[in-house]
Short mmCIF file of C-alpha atoms in Angstrom, two decimals:
data_model
loop_
_atom_site.label_atom_id
_atom_site.label_comp_id
_atom_site.label_asym_id
_atom_site.label_seq_id
_atom_site.Cartn_x
_atom_site.Cartn_y
_atom_site.Cartn_z
CA UNK A 99 -41.89 -145.96 -10.06
CA UNK A 100 -40.39 -142.62 -10.44
CA UNK A 101 -36.66 -142.98 -9.85
CA UNK A 102 -36.77 -146.42 -8.51
CA UNK A 103 -37.07 -149.64 -9.69
CA UNK A 104 -40.40 -152.10 -9.17
CA UNK A 105 -40.89 -155.64 -10.15
CA UNK A 106 -43.17 -156.63 -12.72
CA UNK A 107 -45.10 -159.90 -13.12
CA UNK A 108 -42.97 -161.56 -15.32
CA UNK A 109 -40.13 -161.38 -13.16
CA UNK A 110 -38.47 -158.42 -14.16
CA UNK A 111 -38.16 -154.53 -13.37
CA UNK A 112 -39.54 -150.97 -14.54
CA UNK A 113 -38.41 -147.69 -13.68
CA UNK A 114 -39.24 -144.46 -14.98
CA UNK A 115 -36.69 -142.13 -16.61
CA UNK A 116 -36.42 -138.79 -17.65
CA UNK A 117 -34.33 -137.52 -20.87
CA UNK A 118 -31.40 -136.68 -18.75
CA UNK A 119 -31.21 -139.76 -16.40
CA UNK A 120 -31.45 -142.18 -19.70
CA UNK A 121 -28.56 -139.61 -21.38
CA UNK A 122 -26.38 -139.70 -17.98
CA UNK A 123 -27.09 -143.95 -17.70
CA UNK A 124 -26.12 -144.25 -21.36
CA UNK A 125 -22.84 -142.09 -21.11
CA UNK A 126 -21.92 -143.81 -17.82
CA UNK A 127 -22.23 -147.11 -19.40
CA UNK A 128 -20.30 -146.13 -22.68
CA UNK A 129 -17.64 -145.13 -20.74
CA UNK A 130 -17.64 -148.14 -18.62
CA UNK A 131 -17.01 -149.96 -21.76
CA UNK A 132 -14.21 -148.25 -23.10
CA UNK A 133 -12.63 -148.61 -19.87
CA UNK A 134 -13.32 -152.49 -19.46
CA UNK A 135 -11.57 -152.29 -23.32
CA UNK A 136 -13.23 -154.22 -26.40
CA UNK A 137 -12.40 -157.73 -25.87
CA UNK A 138 -10.41 -160.06 -28.11
CA UNK A 139 -11.89 -160.86 -31.44
CA UNK A 140 -11.47 -164.23 -32.34
CA UNK A 141 -9.09 -164.85 -35.18
CA UNK A 142 -10.50 -165.70 -38.88
CA UNK A 143 -10.91 -169.41 -39.16
CA UNK A 144 -9.57 -169.98 -35.51
CA UNK A 145 -11.18 -172.88 -33.84
CA UNK A 146 -13.94 -171.91 -31.08
CA UNK A 147 -12.59 -174.73 -28.64
CA UNK A 148 -9.35 -173.20 -28.78
CA UNK A 149 -10.97 -169.71 -27.96
CA UNK A 150 -12.44 -170.78 -25.02
CA UNK A 151 -8.80 -171.58 -23.33
CA UNK A 152 -7.19 -168.35 -24.25
CA UNK A 153 -5.41 -167.80 -21.60
CA UNK A 154 -5.72 -163.64 -20.24
CA UNK A 155 -3.53 -161.81 -18.17
CA UNK A 156 -1.77 -162.42 -15.04
CA UNK A 157 -1.10 -159.37 -13.48
CA UNK A 158 -3.76 -157.27 -11.92
CA UNK A 159 -4.57 -153.92 -14.02
CA UNK A 160 -2.36 -150.58 -13.15
CA UNK A 161 -5.99 -148.42 -13.30
CA UNK A 162 -7.04 -148.55 -9.79
CA UNK A 163 -10.65 -148.77 -11.28
CA UNK A 164 -9.75 -151.59 -13.06
CA UNK A 165 -8.13 -153.26 -10.43
CA UNK A 166 -11.36 -152.85 -8.30
CA UNK A 167 -13.31 -154.47 -11.27
CA UNK A 168 -11.08 -157.08 -11.53
CA UNK A 169 -9.56 -157.70 -7.95
CA UNK A 170 -6.79 -160.25 -6.44
CA UNK A 171 -8.26 -163.41 -6.22
CA UNK A 172 -6.28 -164.32 -2.69
CA UNK A 173 -4.65 -161.08 -1.89
CA UNK A 174 -0.88 -160.36 -2.05
CA UNK A 175 0.27 -161.50 1.64
CA UNK A 176 3.19 -163.84 0.59
CA UNK A 177 4.53 -165.71 -2.65
CA UNK A 178 2.34 -168.42 -2.74
CA UNK A 179 -1.06 -166.43 -2.61
CA UNK A 180 0.31 -164.14 -5.38
CA UNK A 181 1.17 -167.25 -7.71
CA UNK A 182 -2.33 -168.59 -7.06
CA UNK A 183 -3.76 -165.16 -7.69
CA UNK A 184 -2.01 -164.76 -10.62
CA UNK A 185 -3.00 -168.41 -12.01
CA UNK A 186 -6.58 -167.56 -11.22
CA UNK A 187 -6.57 -164.26 -12.99
CA UNK A 188 -4.92 -165.87 -15.92
CA UNK A 189 -8.00 -168.41 -16.25
CA UNK A 190 -10.81 -166.05 -15.64
CA UNK A 191 -9.97 -162.71 -16.19
CA UNK A 192 -11.22 -162.48 -19.95
CA UNK A 193 -14.44 -164.15 -18.95
CA UNK A 194 -15.22 -161.82 -16.57
CA UNK A 195 -14.58 -158.84 -18.87
CA UNK A 196 -17.03 -160.55 -21.33
CA UNK A 197 -19.38 -160.66 -19.22
CA UNK A 198 -19.01 -157.27 -17.40
CA UNK A 199 -18.97 -155.78 -21.72
CA UNK A 200 -21.94 -157.92 -22.14
CA UNK A 201 -24.15 -156.21 -18.95
CA UNK A 202 -22.96 -152.83 -19.86
CA UNK A 203 -23.76 -153.49 -24.00
CA UNK A 204 -27.57 -154.22 -22.14
CA UNK A 205 -28.07 -151.31 -20.48
CA UNK A 206 -27.05 -149.12 -23.53
CA UNK A 207 -29.39 -151.16 -25.83
CA UNK A 208 -32.06 -151.07 -23.20
CA UNK A 209 -31.81 -147.25 -23.20
CA UNK A 210 -31.49 -146.97 -27.01
CA UNK A 211 -34.80 -149.01 -27.49
CA UNK A 212 -36.63 -146.81 -25.24
CA UNK A 213 -39.48 -144.57 -26.87
CA UNK A 214 -39.74 -141.03 -24.98
CA UNK A 215 -43.25 -139.97 -24.02
CA UNK A 216 -44.01 -136.24 -24.35
CA UNK A 217 -41.98 -135.36 -21.46
CA UNK A 218 -39.12 -136.89 -23.05
CA UNK A 219 -39.25 -139.51 -20.47
CA UNK A 220 -39.77 -143.36 -20.39
CA UNK A 221 -40.71 -146.27 -18.74
CA UNK A 222 -37.96 -148.83 -19.10
CA UNK A 223 -39.14 -152.45 -18.50
CA UNK A 224 -36.61 -155.14 -18.26
CA UNK A 225 -36.61 -158.83 -18.39
CA UNK A 226 -35.55 -160.92 -15.83
CA UNK A 227 -32.37 -161.41 -17.57
CA UNK A 228 -31.90 -157.57 -18.65
CA UNK A 229 -32.53 -156.96 -14.83
CA UNK A 230 -29.35 -159.11 -13.89
CA UNK A 231 -27.51 -157.30 -16.68
CA UNK A 232 -28.45 -153.96 -15.09
CA UNK A 233 -27.48 -154.70 -11.90
CA UNK A 234 -23.99 -155.98 -12.66
CA UNK A 235 -23.51 -152.58 -14.78
CA UNK A 236 -24.69 -150.56 -11.56
CA UNK A 237 -22.72 -152.38 -9.49
CA UNK A 238 -19.44 -152.01 -11.64
CA UNK A 239 -20.49 -148.41 -12.27
CA UNK A 240 -20.41 -147.80 -8.59
CA UNK A 241 -17.02 -149.19 -7.85
CA UNK A 242 -15.38 -147.43 -10.65
CA UNK A 243 -16.77 -143.72 -9.61
CA UNK A 244 -16.14 -144.92 -5.75
CA UNK A 245 -12.66 -145.80 -6.78
CA UNK A 246 -12.07 -142.23 -8.67
CA UNK A 247 -13.48 -140.80 -5.89
CA UNK A 248 -11.88 -142.62 -3.26
CA UNK A 249 -15.03 -142.84 -1.36
CA UNK A 250 -14.71 -144.53 1.85
CA UNK A 251 -17.08 -146.59 3.97
CA UNK A 252 -17.11 -143.81 6.41
CA UNK A 253 -18.00 -141.19 3.61
CA UNK A 254 -20.67 -143.58 2.31
CA UNK A 255 -23.16 -143.84 5.32
CA UNK A 256 -26.04 -141.64 5.58
CA UNK A 257 -24.15 -139.34 8.15
CA UNK A 258 -20.86 -139.24 5.87
CA UNK A 259 -19.34 -136.25 4.30
CA UNK A 260 -20.67 -137.38 0.71
CA UNK A 261 -24.11 -136.09 1.53
CA UNK A 262 -22.58 -132.98 2.78
CA UNK A 263 -20.34 -131.83 0.12
CA UNK A 264 -20.64 -128.28 -1.03
CA UNK A 265 -21.88 -127.47 -4.14
CA UNK A 266 -18.92 -125.59 -5.11
CA UNK A 267 -16.77 -129.19 -4.67
CA UNK A 268 -16.06 -130.56 -8.08
CA UNK A 269 -16.78 -133.57 -6.92
CA UNK A 270 -20.27 -132.89 -6.25
CA UNK A 271 -21.73 -133.99 -9.92
CA UNK A 272 -19.85 -137.46 -9.63
CA UNK A 273 -20.76 -138.15 -5.70
CA UNK A 274 -24.54 -137.42 -6.76
CA UNK A 275 -24.26 -140.04 -9.81
CA UNK A 276 -22.68 -141.91 -7.58
CA UNK A 277 -25.24 -141.98 -4.50
CA UNK A 278 -28.36 -141.93 -7.51
CA UNK A 279 -26.90 -145.18 -8.87
CA UNK A 280 -26.59 -147.04 -5.45
CA UNK A 281 -30.59 -145.85 -5.27
CA UNK A 282 -31.35 -147.75 -8.46
CA UNK A 283 -28.94 -150.30 -7.54
CA UNK A 284 -30.93 -151.02 -4.02
CA UNK A 285 -34.25 -150.98 -5.56
CA UNK A 286 -33.35 -152.98 -8.53
CA UNK A 287 -32.01 -155.77 -5.76
CA UNK A 288 -35.14 -155.32 -4.29
CA UNK A 289 -37.38 -156.34 -7.28
CA UNK A 290 -35.27 -159.64 -7.86
CA UNK A 291 -35.57 -160.78 -4.40
CA UNK A 292 -38.37 -163.76 -4.11
#
C-alpha cells in the first residue's frame, strides 16, 4: 500500500503516507484553496433560492492556472462562440468553484484527522465520496502545477524531459510533486473503477 491507493471493501480507498507526504499534500491543498478563493458568503437574511441563481463572472480568469481550472466552454474562434462561452461561464463557474473548494477541504480535513503511527506516518482511509473529492483535488493540483511549470505532453511522457531534469534545476521539487501526484491520481482512479 505504501505510495499508492488500494481499494477498500466498502468502496473507498486507502493509502499509507509518511509525515512528509502528509505535510506536502496538506500544503498543496491549502494553496489550491487560496488560489480558488473563498467564495461568496450569502448575505444575512438573503433568500437561499436567490443565492442559487447568483450569476458568476463572464470573463475567463487572468491567471493561467485558474484559466486551466476554469476553461472556456466553447473556445474563442468567433464572436458567437465567445458569447456562448461567457454565458456558460456566468451560470456555471460559481458552482464549479464551490465544488473544487469542497473537494480541497475534504483533502485537508481527512489529512488533519489522521493519527500518526510511531514512525510519523499513517494510513489514510477514505470513503467512496471522499475518494471522489480527493480525485478532483489531485487532478486540480496537477493541472495547476503543470500550468505553472508549462508542462507539455511531450515532456510528461515516460521518455520526456521531466524525468531527466538535473537536481540543480529549480523546477525539480515541483516536478517531483507533479509526478508523485500523478501516480497517486492514477492508483486512486484504479480503485474507483468497477
